Amino acid sequence: MTAEMKDAYEVVVVGGGAAGLSGALMLARSRRSVLVVDAGEPRNAPADGVHGLLGREGMPPLELVARGRDEVRGYGGEIVTGTVARVRPDGDGFVVGLGDGRDVRAKRLLVTTGLVDELPDVPGLRERWGRDVVHCPYCHGWEVRDQPIAVIATGPASIHHALLFRQLTDDLIFFRHEQPALTEAQAGDFAARGITVVDGPIAAVEVTGDAISGIRLASGSVVPRRVVAVATRMIARAGFLDGLGLKAVPHQSGMGEHIPVDATGRTEVPGVWAAGNVTDLSAQVGSAAAAGAFAGAQINFDLVLAAAPTH
């Protein structure tokens, strides 16, 4: 990292995706000094386009980020490429330690570092992730409509997954893999919707040329498929907050681990807010951006109150 950086800011935003840049934009427009620290590795980088975002449908994710950065800079916000390795309390604020060893002070923090998707240990899945291995019917469903889809079971959420992807294709097979057998009610639901269930563990995702061609079972047989839908385990990127005693905890949905916040985005640590996928595991780009903007406004008002004269 070579960007020039001041010693202190009113707000440091950790993570520069839709949530972080939206929060930074609100703060910069409120004439706050704000620094965004971003590693430049958005979760949706492998995707061809952003979907479900009104006015920006299909825009490449990196183009959306580039536009957002320009907008933040246009109001005086600063952006540095890098990571945050640690944060510690310091008086009425924080010392933010960057990955390159530099420190910067902040009165408030906005954490928007997103999450990491943990995929089942099936050869071929990770390599096709974000292409023909997808996880969200609302983010990717239209693009894979009417194709032969495999849903690989990873937990209870996979039942929900199968029902949603069945809306998009008549040819859907549910691979139970290493998960428990379906209940009688679930099996009946699937049968009524024409969802085929395949038992037994999966050995690999087969790829021919540059496309998925099937699912190879441990028995050796291959079931032709073109798309794989899989519910990942989603883990908040939050290890750098250990110095504040702020840790990711299991989400009530069972989908993974997140940083809990209240309705304003405030965490249990005074002065620290969080927004986007780091706290809302299922947030799409639009809702992450909205949460970031709202948290930014809340941080600005918190600073206003902190600066109010006492009588």
Short mmCIF file of N, CA and C in Angstrom, two decimals, residues 145-274:
data_model
loop_
_atom_site.label_atom_id
_atom_site.label_comp_id
_atom_site.label_asym_id
_atom_site.label_seq_id
_atom_site.Cartn_x
_atom_site.Cartn_y
_atom_site.Cartn_z
N ARG A 145 -31.95 -20.36 -15.74
CA ARG A 145 -33.31 -20.87 -15.93
C ARG A 145 -33.35 -21.93 -17.04
N ASP A 146 -34.25 -22.89 -16.85
CA ASP A 146 -34.53 -23.94 -17.84
C ASP A 146 -33.36 -24.89 -18.09
N GLN A 147 -32.33 -24.82 -17.28
CA GLN A 147 -31.20 -25.74 -17.43
C GLN A 147 -31.33 -26.90 -16.44
N PRO A 148 -30.65 -28.02 -16.69
CA PRO A 148 -30.64 -29.12 -15.73
C PRO A 148 -29.82 -28.71 -14.49
N ILE A 149 -30.49 -28.56 -13.37
CA ILE A 149 -29.85 -28.05 -12.16
C ILE A 149 -29.72 -29.15 -11.12
N ALA A 150 -28.55 -29.19 -10.47
CA ALA A 150 -28.34 -30.07 -9.32
C ALA A 150 -28.31 -29.21 -8.06
N VAL A 151 -29.06 -29.61 -7.06
CA VAL A 151 -28.94 -29.00 -5.74
C VAL A 151 -28.20 -29.99 -4.85
N ILE A 152 -27.03 -29.60 -4.36
CA ILE A 152 -26.27 -30.46 -3.46
C ILE A 152 -26.63 -30.09 -2.03
N ALA A 153 -27.13 -31.04 -1.29
CA ALA A 153 -27.56 -30.77 0.08
C ALA A 153 -26.37 -30.52 0.99
N THR A 154 -26.46 -29.44 1.77
CA THR A 154 -25.44 -29.13 2.77
C THR A 154 -26.03 -28.97 4.16
N GLY A 155 -27.36 -28.92 4.26
CA GLY A 155 -28.03 -28.72 5.53
C GLY A 155 -29.50 -28.42 5.31
N PRO A 156 -30.22 -28.04 6.36
CA PRO A 156 -31.66 -27.76 6.25
C PRO A 156 -31.99 -26.71 5.20
N ALA A 157 -31.12 -25.71 5.00
CA ALA A 157 -31.41 -24.65 4.03
C ALA A 157 -31.50 -25.19 2.61
N SER A 158 -30.93 -26.36 2.36
CA SER A 158 -30.94 -26.91 1.00
C SER A 158 -32.33 -27.33 0.56
N ILE A 159 -33.19 -27.67 1.49
CA ILE A 159 -34.59 -27.97 1.15
C ILE A 159 -35.24 -26.73 0.56
N HIS A 160 -35.07 -25.60 1.24
CA HIS A 160 -35.57 -24.31 0.78
C HIS A 160 -34.99 -23.97 -0.58
N HIS A 161 -33.70 -24.21 -0.73
CA HIS A 161 -32.98 -23.97 -1.98
C HIS A 161 -33.65 -24.71 -3.13
N ALA A 162 -33.90 -25.99 -2.92
CA ALA A 162 -34.47 -26.82 -3.98
C ALA A 162 -35.83 -26.30 -4.43
N LEU A 163 -36.64 -25.89 -3.47
CA LEU A 163 -37.98 -25.37 -3.81
C LEU A 163 -37.88 -24.09 -4.62
N LEU A 164 -36.92 -23.23 -4.28
CA LEU A 164 -36.77 -21.98 -5.00
C LEU A 164 -36.22 -22.19 -6.41
N PHE A 165 -35.22 -23.05 -6.55
CA PHE A 165 -34.65 -23.29 -7.87
C PHE A 165 -35.62 -24.07 -8.76
N ARG A 166 -36.52 -24.84 -8.16
CA ARG A 166 -37.53 -25.56 -8.96
C ARG A 166 -38.44 -24.58 -9.68
N GLN A 167 -38.60 -23.37 -9.13
CA GLN A 167 -39.38 -22.33 -9.78
C GLN A 167 -38.78 -21.92 -11.12
N LEU A 168 -37.49 -22.20 -11.28
CA LEU A 168 -36.74 -21.69 -12.43
C LEU A 168 -36.47 -22.75 -13.50
N THR A 169 -36.72 -24.01 -13.18
CA THR A 169 -36.47 -25.09 -14.14
C THR A 169 -37.40 -26.26 -13.85
N ASP A 170 -37.72 -27.01 -14.90
CA ASP A 170 -38.50 -28.24 -14.72
C ASP A 170 -37.59 -29.44 -14.48
N ASP A 171 -36.28 -29.25 -14.59
CA ASP A 171 -35.33 -30.35 -14.50
C ASP A 171 -34.39 -30.12 -13.33
N LEU A 172 -34.83 -30.52 -12.15
CA LEU A 172 -34.03 -30.31 -10.94
C LEU A 172 -33.86 -31.63 -10.20
N ILE A 173 -32.63 -31.93 -9.82
CA ILE A 173 -32.32 -33.14 -9.04
C ILE A 173 -31.68 -32.73 -7.73
N PHE A 174 -32.16 -33.28 -6.65
CA PHE A 174 -31.66 -33.00 -5.30
C PHE A 174 -30.71 -34.14 -4.92
N PHE A 175 -29.43 -33.81 -4.71
CA PHE A 175 -28.43 -34.80 -4.33
C PHE A 175 -28.25 -34.73 -2.81
N ARG A 176 -28.67 -35.78 -2.13
CA ARG A 176 -28.67 -35.76 -0.67
C ARG A 176 -27.26 -35.77 -0.10
N HIS A 177 -26.31 -36.29 -0.85
CA HIS A 177 -24.90 -36.30 -0.47
C HIS A 177 -24.72 -36.92 0.92
N GLU A 178 -24.25 -36.15 1.89
CA GLU A 178 -23.99 -36.70 3.23
C GLU A 178 -25.02 -36.25 4.27
N GLN A 179 -26.13 -35.69 3.80
CA GLN A 179 -27.15 -35.19 4.71
C GLN A 179 -28.17 -36.28 5.06
N PRO A 180 -28.89 -36.10 6.18
CA PRO A 180 -29.89 -37.11 6.58
C PRO A 180 -30.98 -37.28 5.54
N ALA A 181 -31.66 -38.41 5.62
CA ALA A 181 -32.77 -38.69 4.71
C ALA A 181 -33.87 -37.65 4.88
N LEU A 182 -34.62 -37.42 3.82
CA LEU A 182 -35.73 -36.47 3.89
C LEU A 182 -36.81 -37.02 4.81
N THR A 183 -37.53 -36.10 5.45
CA THR A 183 -38.70 -36.52 6.20
C THR A 183 -39.79 -36.92 5.22
N GLU A 184 -40.81 -37.55 5.73
CA GLU A 184 -41.91 -37.97 4.86
C GLU A 184 -42.57 -36.75 4.21
N ALA A 185 -42.71 -35.68 4.98
CA ALA A 185 -43.33 -34.46 4.44
C ALA A 185 -42.46 -33.84 3.35
N GLN A 186 -41.16 -33.78 3.59
CA GLN A 186 -40.25 -33.22 2.59
C GLN A 186 -40.24 -34.05 1.31
N ALA A 187 -40.20 -35.36 1.47
CA ALA A 187 -40.22 -36.24 0.30
C ALA A 187 -41.51 -36.06 -0.49
N GLY A 188 -42.61 -35.89 0.22
CA GLY A 188 -43.89 -35.67 -0.45
C GLY A 188 -43.92 -34.35 -1.19
N ASP A 189 -43.36 -33.32 -0.57
CA ASP A 189 -43.26 -32.00 -1.20
C ASP A 189 -42.47 -32.08 -2.50
N PHE A 190 -41.32 -32.76 -2.44
CA PHE A 190 -40.48 -32.89 -3.62
C PHE A 190 -41.18 -33.68 -4.72
N ALA A 191 -41.83 -34.76 -4.34
CA ALA A 191 -42.51 -35.59 -5.33
C ALA A 191 -43.62 -34.80 -6.03
N ALA A 192 -44.35 -34.01 -5.25
CA ALA A 192 -45.44 -33.23 -5.82
C ALA A 192 -44.94 -32.19 -6.82
N ARG A 193 -43.70 -31.76 -6.64
CA ARG A 193 -43.12 -30.73 -7.52
C ARG A 193 -42.22 -31.33 -8.61
N GLY A 194 -42.13 -32.65 -8.64
CA GLY A 194 -41.33 -33.29 -9.67
C GLY A 194 -39.83 -33.17 -9.45
N ILE A 195 -39.42 -33.06 -8.18
CA ILE A 195 -38.00 -32.98 -7.85
C ILE A 195 -37.49 -34.39 -7.57
N THR A 196 -36.53 -34.85 -8.34
CA THR A 196 -35.92 -36.16 -8.15
C THR A 196 -34.88 -36.10 -7.04
N VAL A 197 -34.83 -37.14 -6.21
CA VAL A 197 -33.85 -37.22 -5.13
C VAL A 197 -32.86 -38.34 -5.43
N VAL A 198 -31.57 -38.02 -5.33
CA VAL A 198 -30.52 -39.01 -5.52
C VAL A 198 -29.79 -39.19 -4.20
N ASP A 199 -29.74 -40.43 -3.70
CA ASP A 199 -29.04 -40.72 -2.45
C ASP A 199 -27.58 -41.07 -2.73
N GLY A 200 -26.80 -41.06 -1.66
CA GLY A 200 -25.40 -41.45 -1.78
C GLY A 200 -24.46 -40.27 -1.93
N PRO A 201 -23.23 -40.43 -1.45
CA PRO A 201 -22.25 -39.33 -1.49
C PRO A 201 -21.80 -38.99 -2.91
N ILE A 202 -21.39 -37.73 -3.07
CA ILE A 202 -20.88 -37.23 -4.35
C ILE A 202 -19.35 -37.31 -4.33
N ALA A 203 -18.77 -37.76 -5.44
CA ALA A 203 -17.32 -37.84 -5.54
C ALA A 203 -16.73 -36.58 -6.15
N ALA A 204 -17.42 -35.98 -7.15
CA ALA A 204 -16.86 -34.81 -7.82
C ALA A 204 -17.91 -34.18 -8.74
N VAL A 205 -17.65 -32.92 -9.06
CA VAL A 205 -18.40 -32.24 -10.12
C VAL A 205 -17.61 -32.43 -11.41
N GLU A 206 -18.24 -33.01 -12.40
CA GLU A 206 -17.58 -33.26 -13.68
C GLU A 206 -17.61 -32.01 -14.55
N VAL A 207 -16.48 -31.71 -15.19
CA VAL A 207 -16.38 -30.55 -16.08
C VAL A 207 -15.87 -31.02 -17.43
N THR A 208 -16.55 -30.59 -18.49
CA THR A 208 -16.14 -30.91 -19.84
C THR A 208 -15.92 -29.60 -20.58
N GLY A 209 -14.72 -29.43 -21.13
CA GLY A 209 -14.40 -28.15 -21.74
C GLY A 209 -14.34 -27.09 -20.65
N ASP A 210 -15.21 -26.13 -20.73
CA ASP A 210 -15.27 -25.07 -19.71
C ASP A 210 -16.69 -24.95 -19.17
N ALA A 211 -17.29 -26.12 -18.89
CA ALA A 211 -18.66 -26.11 -18.37
C ALA A 211 -18.92 -27.39 -17.59
N ILE A 212 -19.77 -27.28 -16.58
CA ILE A 212 -20.17 -28.46 -15.83
C ILE A 212 -20.96 -29.40 -16.75
N SER A 213 -20.64 -30.69 -16.65
CA SER A 213 -21.35 -31.67 -17.48
C SER A 213 -22.10 -32.71 -16.65
N GLY A 214 -21.77 -32.81 -15.34
CA GLY A 214 -22.48 -33.80 -14.55
C GLY A 214 -21.98 -33.88 -13.12
N ILE A 215 -22.65 -34.72 -12.34
CA ILE A 215 -22.28 -35.01 -10.96
C ILE A 215 -21.87 -36.47 -10.89
N ARG A 216 -20.60 -36.71 -10.51
CA ARG A 216 -20.13 -38.08 -10.37
C ARG A 216 -20.31 -38.54 -8.94
N LEU A 217 -21.04 -39.63 -8.76
CA LEU A 217 -21.30 -40.19 -7.44
C LEU A 217 -20.15 -41.11 -7.02
N ALA A 218 -20.08 -41.36 -5.72
CA ALA A 218 -19.04 -42.26 -5.20
C ALA A 218 -19.16 -43.65 -5.81
N SER A 219 -20.37 -44.03 -6.24
CA SER A 219 -20.59 -45.33 -6.87
C SER A 219 -19.97 -45.41 -8.26
N GLY A 220 -19.58 -44.24 -8.81
CA GLY A 220 -18.97 -44.21 -10.14
C GLY A 220 -19.89 -43.71 -11.23
N SER A 221 -21.19 -43.73 -10.99
CA SER A 221 -22.13 -43.27 -12.01
C SER A 221 -22.12 -41.75 -12.10
N VAL A 222 -22.42 -41.23 -13.28
CA VAL A 222 -22.44 -39.78 -13.51
C VAL A 222 -23.86 -39.37 -13.92
N VAL A 223 -24.39 -38.37 -13.22
CA VAL A 223 -25.72 -37.84 -13.53
C VAL A 223 -25.52 -36.53 -14.29
N PRO A 224 -25.96 -36.46 -15.55
CA PRO A 224 -25.74 -35.23 -16.34
C PRO A 224 -26.43 -34.02 -15.70
N ARG A 225 -25.70 -32.93 -15.55
CA ARG A 225 -26.20 -31.66 -15.03
C ARG A 225 -25.41 -30.54 -15.69
N ARG A 226 -25.98 -29.34 -15.73
CA ARG A 226 -25.28 -28.19 -16.29
C ARG A 226 -25.00 -27.11 -15.25
N VAL A 227 -25.77 -27.12 -14.15
CA VAL A 227 -25.65 -26.10 -13.11
C VAL A 227 -25.71 -26.78 -11.75
N VAL A 228 -24.93 -26.28 -10.81
CA VAL A 228 -24.98 -26.77 -9.43
C VAL A 228 -25.37 -25.61 -8.52
N ALA A 229 -26.38 -25.82 -7.69
CA ALA A 229 -26.78 -24.86 -6.67
C ALA A 229 -26.42 -25.44 -5.32
N VAL A 230 -25.74 -24.66 -4.50
CA VAL A 230 -25.30 -25.16 -3.21
C VAL A 230 -25.40 -24.06 -2.17
N ALA A 231 -25.97 -24.38 -1.02
CA ALA A 231 -26.04 -23.43 0.09
C ALA A 231 -24.73 -23.50 0.86
N THR A 232 -24.00 -22.41 0.86
CA THR A 232 -22.71 -22.38 1.55
C THR A 232 -22.90 -22.10 3.03
N ARG A 233 -21.86 -22.37 3.80
CA ARG A 233 -21.80 -21.90 5.18
C ARG A 233 -21.09 -20.56 5.14
N MET A 234 -21.73 -19.53 5.65
CA MET A 234 -21.25 -18.16 5.49
C MET A 234 -20.67 -17.65 6.80
N ILE A 235 -19.39 -17.27 6.76
CA ILE A 235 -18.67 -16.87 7.96
C ILE A 235 -18.21 -15.42 7.83
N ALA A 236 -18.63 -14.57 8.77
CA ALA A 236 -18.24 -13.16 8.75
C ALA A 236 -16.73 -13.01 8.83
N ARG A 237 -16.19 -12.07 8.05
CA ARG A 237 -14.77 -11.73 8.13
C ARG A 237 -14.60 -10.75 9.30
N ALA A 238 -14.24 -11.27 10.45
CA ALA A 238 -14.25 -10.41 11.64
C ALA A 238 -13.12 -10.70 12.61
N GLY A 239 -12.14 -11.49 12.22
CA GLY A 239 -11.06 -11.85 13.15
C GLY A 239 -10.28 -10.66 13.65
N PHE A 240 -10.19 -9.60 12.85
CA PHE A 240 -9.42 -8.42 13.24
C PHE A 240 -10.07 -7.65 14.40
N LEU A 241 -11.30 -8.02 14.76
CA LEU A 241 -12.01 -7.33 15.85
C LEU A 241 -11.78 -7.99 17.21
N ASP A 242 -10.96 -9.02 17.25
CA ASP A 242 -10.73 -9.74 18.52
C ASP A 242 -10.24 -8.80 19.62
N GLY A 243 -9.44 -7.80 19.25
CA GLY A 243 -8.91 -6.88 20.24
C GLY A 243 -9.95 -6.01 20.91
N LEU A 244 -11.15 -5.98 20.33
CA LEU A 244 -12.27 -5.24 20.93
C LEU A 244 -13.21 -6.18 21.68
N GLY A 245 -12.90 -7.47 21.66
CA GLY A 245 -13.80 -8.44 22.27
C GLY A 245 -15.05 -8.66 21.45
N LEU A 246 -15.00 -8.30 20.16
CA LEU A 246 -16.16 -8.44 19.28
C LEU A 246 -15.92 -9.61 18.34
N LYS A 247 -16.72 -10.63 18.48
CA LYS A 247 -16.52 -11.87 17.71
C LYS A 247 -17.79 -12.27 16.96
N ALA A 248 -17.59 -12.96 15.87
CA ALA A 248 -18.73 -13.51 15.13
C ALA A 248 -19.35 -14.64 15.95
N VAL A 249 -20.68 -14.71 15.92
CA VAL A 249 -21.42 -15.74 16.66
C VAL A 249 -22.35 -16.45 15.69
N PRO A 250 -22.81 -17.66 16.05
CA PRO A 250 -23.72 -18.39 15.16
C PRO A 250 -24.98 -17.59 14.86
N HIS A 251 -25.37 -17.56 13.60
CA HIS A 251 -26.60 -16.90 13.17
C HIS A 251 -27.79 -17.79 13.52
N GLN A 252 -28.89 -17.18 13.91
CA GLN A 252 -30.05 -17.97 14.34
C GLN A 252 -30.61 -18.86 13.24
N SER A 253 -30.33 -18.53 11.98
CA SER A 253 -30.82 -19.34 10.86
C SER A 253 -30.04 -20.62 10.69
N GLY A 254 -28.86 -20.71 11.32
CA GLY A 254 -27.99 -21.85 11.11
C GLY A 254 -27.14 -21.75 9.86
N MET A 255 -27.19 -20.59 9.16
CA MET A 255 -26.47 -20.44 7.90
C MET A 255 -24.99 -20.14 8.07
N GLY A 256 -24.58 -19.81 9.31
CA GLY A 256 -23.17 -19.48 9.50
C GLY A 256 -22.97 -18.60 10.72
N GLU A 257 -22.00 -17.68 10.65
CA GLU A 257 -21.65 -16.83 11.78
C GLU A 257 -21.62 -15.37 11.34
N HIS A 258 -22.13 -14.48 12.21
CA HIS A 258 -22.23 -13.06 11.88
C HIS A 258 -21.90 -12.20 13.09
N ILE A 259 -21.77 -10.90 12.85
CA ILE A 259 -21.63 -9.92 13.93
C ILE A 259 -23.02 -9.34 14.21
N PRO A 260 -23.57 -9.57 15.40
CA PRO A 260 -24.92 -9.05 15.69
C PRO A 260 -24.91 -7.52 15.81
N VAL A 261 -25.99 -6.91 15.33
CA VAL A 261 -26.17 -5.46 15.46
C VAL A 261 -27.62 -5.16 15.82
N ASP A 262 -27.86 -3.91 16.28
CA ASP A 262 -29.25 -3.50 16.51
C ASP A 262 -29.82 -2.93 15.21
N ALA A 263 -31.00 -2.34 15.30
CA ALA A 263 -31.67 -1.86 14.09
C ALA A 263 -30.93 -0.74 13.39
N THR A 264 -30.02 -0.06 14.08
CA THR A 264 -29.26 1.03 13.48
C THR A 264 -27.91 0.58 12.93
N GLY A 265 -27.56 -0.69 13.15
CA GLY A 265 -26.26 -1.19 12.75
C GLY A 265 -25.22 -1.13 13.84
N ARG A 266 -25.62 -0.71 15.04
CA ARG A 266 -24.68 -0.57 16.15
C ARG A 266 -24.38 -1.94 16.75
N THR A 267 -23.10 -2.23 16.98
CA THR A 267 -22.71 -3.48 17.62
C THR A 267 -22.72 -3.31 19.13
N GLU A 268 -22.34 -4.36 19.85
CA GLU A 268 -22.30 -4.29 21.31
C GLU A 268 -21.12 -3.48 21.82
N VAL A 269 -20.17 -3.14 20.96
CA VAL A 269 -19.02 -2.32 21.35
C VAL A 269 -19.32 -0.86 21.01
N PRO A 270 -19.36 0.03 21.97
CA PRO A 270 -19.65 1.44 21.68
C PRO A 270 -18.68 2.00 20.65
N GLY A 271 -19.24 2.72 19.68
CA GLY A 271 -18.42 3.33 18.64
C GLY A 271 -18.20 2.48 17.42
N VAL A 272 -18.73 1.25 17.43
CA VAL A 272 -18.53 0.34 16.29
C VAL A 272 -19.88 -0.05 15.69
N TRP A 273 -20.02 0.19 14.41
CA TRP A 273 -21.21 -0.23 13.65
C TRP A 273 -20.80 -1.28 12.62
N ALA A 274 -21.77 -2.06 12.16
CA ALA A 274 -21.51 -3.05 11.11
C ALA A 274 -22.68 -3.07 10.15
#
